[in-house]
Short mmCIF file of C-alpha atoms in Angstrom, two decimals:
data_model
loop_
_atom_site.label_atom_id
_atom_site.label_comp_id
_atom_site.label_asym_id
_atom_site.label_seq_id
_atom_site.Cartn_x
_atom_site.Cartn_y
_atom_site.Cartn_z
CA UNK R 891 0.00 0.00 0.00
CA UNK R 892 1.24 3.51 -1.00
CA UNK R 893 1.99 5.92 1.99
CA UNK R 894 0.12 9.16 2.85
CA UNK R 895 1.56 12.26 1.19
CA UNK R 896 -0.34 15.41 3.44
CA UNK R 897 -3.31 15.73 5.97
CA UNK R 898 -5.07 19.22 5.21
CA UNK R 899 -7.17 19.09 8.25
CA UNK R 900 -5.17 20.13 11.44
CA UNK R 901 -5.18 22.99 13.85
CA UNK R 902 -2.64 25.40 15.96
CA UNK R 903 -2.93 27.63 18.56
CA UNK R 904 -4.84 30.12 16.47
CA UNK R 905 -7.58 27.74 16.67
CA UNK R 906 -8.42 28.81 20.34
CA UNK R 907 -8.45 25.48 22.11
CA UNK R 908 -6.87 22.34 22.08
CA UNK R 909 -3.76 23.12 20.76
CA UNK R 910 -0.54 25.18 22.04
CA UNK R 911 1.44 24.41 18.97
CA UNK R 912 2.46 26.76 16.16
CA UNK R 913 2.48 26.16 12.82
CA UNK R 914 6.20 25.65 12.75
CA UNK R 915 5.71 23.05 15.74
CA UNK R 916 3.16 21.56 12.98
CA UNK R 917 5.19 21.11 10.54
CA UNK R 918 8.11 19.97 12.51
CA UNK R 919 5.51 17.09 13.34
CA UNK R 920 4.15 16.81 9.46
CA UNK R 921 8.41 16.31 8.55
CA UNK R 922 8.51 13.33 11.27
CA UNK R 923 5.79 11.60 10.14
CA UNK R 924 7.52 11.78 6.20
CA UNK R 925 4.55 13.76 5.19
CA UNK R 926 5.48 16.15 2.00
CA UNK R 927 2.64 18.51 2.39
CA UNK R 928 0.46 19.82 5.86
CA UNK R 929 -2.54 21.80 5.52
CA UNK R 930 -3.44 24.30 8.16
CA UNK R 931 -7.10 24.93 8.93
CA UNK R 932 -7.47 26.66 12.01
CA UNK R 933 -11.07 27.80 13.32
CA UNK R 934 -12.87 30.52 12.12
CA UNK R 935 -14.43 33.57 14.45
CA UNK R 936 -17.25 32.02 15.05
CA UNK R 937 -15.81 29.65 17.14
CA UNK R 938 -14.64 30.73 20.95
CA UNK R 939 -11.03 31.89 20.33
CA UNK R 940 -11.10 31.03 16.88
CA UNK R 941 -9.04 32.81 14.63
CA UNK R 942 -9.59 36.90 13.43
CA UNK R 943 -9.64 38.17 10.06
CA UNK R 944 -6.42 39.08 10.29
CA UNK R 945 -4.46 35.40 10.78
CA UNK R 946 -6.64 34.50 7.71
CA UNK R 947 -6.18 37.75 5.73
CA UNK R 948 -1.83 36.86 6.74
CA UNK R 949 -1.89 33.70 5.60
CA UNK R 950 -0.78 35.00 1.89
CA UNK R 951 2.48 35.98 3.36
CA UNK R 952 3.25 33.27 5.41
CA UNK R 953 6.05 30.65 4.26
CA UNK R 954 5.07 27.95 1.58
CA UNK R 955 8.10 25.35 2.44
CA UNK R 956 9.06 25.08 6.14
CA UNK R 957 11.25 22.00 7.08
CA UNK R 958 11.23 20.96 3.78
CA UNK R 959 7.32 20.71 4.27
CA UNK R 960 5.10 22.08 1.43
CA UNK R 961 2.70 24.04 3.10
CA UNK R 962 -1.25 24.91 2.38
CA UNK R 963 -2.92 27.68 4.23
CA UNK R 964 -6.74 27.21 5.02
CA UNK R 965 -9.77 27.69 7.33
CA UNK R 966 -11.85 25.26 9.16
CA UNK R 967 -14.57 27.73 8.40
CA UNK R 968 -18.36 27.65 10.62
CA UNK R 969 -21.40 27.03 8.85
CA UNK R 970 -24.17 29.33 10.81
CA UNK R 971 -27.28 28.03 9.47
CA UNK R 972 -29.38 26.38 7.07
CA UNK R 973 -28.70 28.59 4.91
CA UNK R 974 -25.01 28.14 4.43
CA UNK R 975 -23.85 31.34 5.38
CA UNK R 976 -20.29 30.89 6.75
CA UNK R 977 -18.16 32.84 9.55
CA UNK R 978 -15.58 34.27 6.95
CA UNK R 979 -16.68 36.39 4.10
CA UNK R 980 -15.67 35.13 0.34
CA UNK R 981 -13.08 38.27 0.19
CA UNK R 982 -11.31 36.35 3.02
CA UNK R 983 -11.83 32.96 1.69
CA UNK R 984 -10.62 33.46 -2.08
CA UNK R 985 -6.79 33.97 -0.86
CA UNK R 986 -6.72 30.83 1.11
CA UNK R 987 -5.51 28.06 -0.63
CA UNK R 988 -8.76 25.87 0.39
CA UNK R 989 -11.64 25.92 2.89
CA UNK R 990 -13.36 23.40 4.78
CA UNK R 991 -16.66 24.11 5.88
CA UNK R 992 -18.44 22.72 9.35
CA UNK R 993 -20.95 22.41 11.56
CA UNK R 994 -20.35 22.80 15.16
CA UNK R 995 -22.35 23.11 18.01
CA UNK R 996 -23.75 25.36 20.08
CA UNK R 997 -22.44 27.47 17.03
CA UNK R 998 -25.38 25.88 15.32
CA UNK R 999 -28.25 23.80 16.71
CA UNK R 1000 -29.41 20.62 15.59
CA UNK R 1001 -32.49 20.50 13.45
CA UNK R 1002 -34.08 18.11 11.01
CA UNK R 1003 -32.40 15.85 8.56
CA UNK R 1004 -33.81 18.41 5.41
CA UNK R 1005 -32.16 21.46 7.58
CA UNK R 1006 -28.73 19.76 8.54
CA UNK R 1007 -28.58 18.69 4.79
CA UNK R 1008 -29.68 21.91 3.19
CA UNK R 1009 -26.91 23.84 6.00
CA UNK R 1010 -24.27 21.82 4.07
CA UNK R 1011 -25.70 21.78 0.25
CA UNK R 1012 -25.77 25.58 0.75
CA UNK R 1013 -22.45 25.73 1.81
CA UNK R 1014 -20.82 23.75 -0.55
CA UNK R 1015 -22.82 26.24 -3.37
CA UNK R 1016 -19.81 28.63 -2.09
CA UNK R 1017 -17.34 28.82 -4.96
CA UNK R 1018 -14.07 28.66 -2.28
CA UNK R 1019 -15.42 25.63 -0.39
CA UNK R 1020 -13.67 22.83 -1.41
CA UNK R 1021 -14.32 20.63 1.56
CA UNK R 1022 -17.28 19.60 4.02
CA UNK R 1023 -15.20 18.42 7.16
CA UNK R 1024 -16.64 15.88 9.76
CA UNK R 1025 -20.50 15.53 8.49
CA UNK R 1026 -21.08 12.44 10.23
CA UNK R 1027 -21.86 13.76 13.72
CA UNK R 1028 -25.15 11.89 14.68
CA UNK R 1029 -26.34 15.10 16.46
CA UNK R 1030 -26.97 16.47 12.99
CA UNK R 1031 -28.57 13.54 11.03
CA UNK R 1032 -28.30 14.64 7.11
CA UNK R 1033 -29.50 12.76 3.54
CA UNK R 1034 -26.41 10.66 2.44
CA UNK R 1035 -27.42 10.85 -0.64
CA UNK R 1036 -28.25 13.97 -1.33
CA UNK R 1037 -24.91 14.99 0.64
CA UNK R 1038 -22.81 13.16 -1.80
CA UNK R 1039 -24.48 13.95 -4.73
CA UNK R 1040 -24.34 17.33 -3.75
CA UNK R 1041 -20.61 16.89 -3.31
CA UNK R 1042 -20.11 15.78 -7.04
CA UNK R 1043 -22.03 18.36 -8.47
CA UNK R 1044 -20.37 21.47 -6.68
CA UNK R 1045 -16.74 19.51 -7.06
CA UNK R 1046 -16.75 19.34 -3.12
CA UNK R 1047 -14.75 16.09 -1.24
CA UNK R 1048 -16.30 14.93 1.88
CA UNK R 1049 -13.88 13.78 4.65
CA UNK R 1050 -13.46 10.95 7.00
CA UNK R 1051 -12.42 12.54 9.59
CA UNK R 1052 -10.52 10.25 12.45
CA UNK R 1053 -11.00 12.54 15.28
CA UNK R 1054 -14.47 11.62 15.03
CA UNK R 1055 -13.95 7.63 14.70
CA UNK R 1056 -11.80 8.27 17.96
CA UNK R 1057 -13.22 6.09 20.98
CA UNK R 1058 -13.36 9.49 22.96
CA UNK R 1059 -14.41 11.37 20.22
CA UNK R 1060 -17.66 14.10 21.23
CA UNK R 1061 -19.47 13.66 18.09
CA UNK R 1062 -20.67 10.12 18.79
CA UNK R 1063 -20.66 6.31 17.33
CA UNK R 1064 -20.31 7.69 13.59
CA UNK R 1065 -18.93 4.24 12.30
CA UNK R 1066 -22.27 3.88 10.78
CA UNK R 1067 -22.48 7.48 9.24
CA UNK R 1068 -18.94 7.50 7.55
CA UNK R 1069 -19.60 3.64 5.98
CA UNK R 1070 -22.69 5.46 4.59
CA UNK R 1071 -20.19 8.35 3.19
CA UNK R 1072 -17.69 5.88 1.77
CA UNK R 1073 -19.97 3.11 0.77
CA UNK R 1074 -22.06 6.06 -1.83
CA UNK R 1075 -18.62 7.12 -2.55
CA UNK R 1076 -17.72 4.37 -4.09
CA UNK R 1077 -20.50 3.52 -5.60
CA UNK R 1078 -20.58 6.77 -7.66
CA UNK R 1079 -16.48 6.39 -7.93
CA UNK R 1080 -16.09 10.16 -6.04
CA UNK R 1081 -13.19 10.40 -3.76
CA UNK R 1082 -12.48 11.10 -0.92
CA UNK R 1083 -10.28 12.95 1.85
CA UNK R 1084 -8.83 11.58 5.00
CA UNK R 1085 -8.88 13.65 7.95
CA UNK R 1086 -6.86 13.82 11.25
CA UNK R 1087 -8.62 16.75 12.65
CA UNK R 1088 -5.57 17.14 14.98
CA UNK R 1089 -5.48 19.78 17.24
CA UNK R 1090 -1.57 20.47 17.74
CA UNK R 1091 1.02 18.34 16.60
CA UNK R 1092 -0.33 14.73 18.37
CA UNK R 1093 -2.31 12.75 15.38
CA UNK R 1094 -1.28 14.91 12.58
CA UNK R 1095 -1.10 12.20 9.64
CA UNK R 1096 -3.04 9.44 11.54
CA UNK R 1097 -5.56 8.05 10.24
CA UNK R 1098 -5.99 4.68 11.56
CA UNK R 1099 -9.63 4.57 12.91
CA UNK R 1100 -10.59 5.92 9.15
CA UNK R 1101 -8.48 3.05 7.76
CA UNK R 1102 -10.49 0.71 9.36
CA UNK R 1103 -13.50 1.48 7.99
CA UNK R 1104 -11.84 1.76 4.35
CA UNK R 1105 -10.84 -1.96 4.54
CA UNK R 1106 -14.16 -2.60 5.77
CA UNK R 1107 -16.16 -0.80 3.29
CA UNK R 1108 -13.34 -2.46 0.65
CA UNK R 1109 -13.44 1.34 -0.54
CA UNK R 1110 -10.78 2.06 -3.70
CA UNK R 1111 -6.94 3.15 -2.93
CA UNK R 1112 -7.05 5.24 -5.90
CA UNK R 1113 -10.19 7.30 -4.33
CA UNK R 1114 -8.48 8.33 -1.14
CA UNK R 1115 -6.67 11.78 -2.23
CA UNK R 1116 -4.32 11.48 0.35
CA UNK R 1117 -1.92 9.11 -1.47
CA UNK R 1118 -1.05 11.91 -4.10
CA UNK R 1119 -0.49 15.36 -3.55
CA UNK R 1120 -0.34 15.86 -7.19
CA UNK R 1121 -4.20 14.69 -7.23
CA UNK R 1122 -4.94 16.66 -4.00
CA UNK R 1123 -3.99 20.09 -5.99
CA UNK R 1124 -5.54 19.14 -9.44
CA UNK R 1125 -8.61 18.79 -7.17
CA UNK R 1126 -8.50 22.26 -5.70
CA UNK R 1127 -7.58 24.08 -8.88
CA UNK R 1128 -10.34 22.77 -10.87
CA UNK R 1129 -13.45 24.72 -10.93
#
C-alpha cells in the first residue's frame, strides 16, 4: 500500500483550544511523520477563540516550504445556518488556498435531517469551499445521498475525519455514518479525503480509525486523495 503524502485538516494555537502548537511546531511534526505537504485549517471567528480576520487575511504571506514541508494555508470555516452562510466572508476565503466548511455546536443547533442537509448543500454552493469536514456527527442527522451527490455536483470532497472515529471522540458512534459516506462514494467512484482533525502536533497524519472502515467498506486506494499530492492540488484548482 502507498503511503500518505499530506493531511489538510489540522489545527494550531490560532484555533483557540486544544492546541498550544504553532504552525512551525506543525510542521516539525508533518516532517517526522515523512509527510510532503500539511494543511493548516485553524477555526474561524465564530468559534470561541477562533481565529480573526487578520491570521486568515496573513496567511498569503506566510512561508510555503518550512522543514522541507510544502505548506497549504486554510480555514476550518463555521457554517451558521441552514442557509449556508459561513463565519468568513468570500473576500477572506478566495486567498486561502482551500476551505473546509463545518458544523459545530452550540455554534449551530441541531435541526431536522432536510435542515442539517440543506446547512451543508448551501455551503458547498460557495465557490471557495472545497471541503465539508466531519458531516457524520449523529447530532446532525443529514440525507447521504443527497450529501454526496451534492458533493459531485459542486466539485466538493467529503472527509473521514478520524477525530471523530476516535473512541473518545464528542461527536458520537459515527462508524455507521462514515460507511454510509464511503460506501455512496464508491458507488458513484467520487473520492475522498482523509482527515486527522488534529489539534496540535499529536495525530497529525493518523488516520488509523478511518483506515479501518476503508478496509471494511473495501473502498478504492485510488479514491483516497491522500496518497497523491499531485491529485490533491488538481482537485482544488479545478473549478
Amino acid at each position: 500500500m502507498s503511503s500518505f503524502e499530506f493531511d489538510l485538516h489540522t489545527h494550531t494555537i490560532a484555533s483557540g483550544h486544544g492546541s498550544s502548537s504553532t504552525i512551525t511546531d506543525m510542521a516539525k511534526a508533518a516532517a517526522n511523520k515523512n509527510l510532503k505537504t500539511l494543511g493548516i485549517s485553524d477555526h474561524g471567528p465564530a468559534t470561541l477563540g477562533g481565529g480573526r480576520l487578520s491570521y486568515f487575511r496573513n496567511l498569503a504571506y506566510a512561508p510555503r516550504t518550512r522543514l522541507g514541508v510544502n505548506m497549504l494555508y486554510g480555514a476550518e470555516v463555521n457554517i451558521l445556518n441552514t442557509s449556508g452562510k459561513l463565519d468568513l466572508d468570500d473576500e477572506v476565503l478566495k486567498k486561502l488556498d482551500y476551505v473546509i466548511a463545518s458544523i459545530h455546536s452550540p455554534i449551530l443547533k441541531p435541526g431536522t435531517i432536510c435542515e442539517n442537509t440543506n446547512a451543508y448543500v448551501e455551503a458547498m454552493k460557495n465557490p471557495f469551499v472545497r471541503i465539508i469536514g466531519h458531516c457524520d456527527d449523529v447530532k446532525f442527522p443529514v440525507d447521504y445521498v443527497a450529501i454526496v451527490k451534492a458533493a459531485m455536483e459542486y466539485h466538493v470532497l467529503l472527509e473521514i475525519n478520524n477525530s471523530s472515529l476516535s473512541p473518545d471522540g464528542y461527536r458520537g458512534d459515527t462508524r455507521f455514518n462514515d460507511l454510509m459516506i464511503l460506501n455512496l462514494c464508491k458507488h458513484f467512484h467520487y473520492p475522498v479525503l482523509l482527515s486527522s482533525d488534529s489539534h496540535g502536533t499529536s495525530h497529525i497524519g493518523d488516520f488509523g480509525y478511518a483506515m479501518e472502515l476503508v478496509k471494511l467498506a473495501t473502498f478504492p486506494e485510488e479514491l483516497i486523495l491522500n496518497y497523491s499530492t499531485d491529485s490533491l492540488l488538481r482537485f482544488l484548482q479545478t473549478t
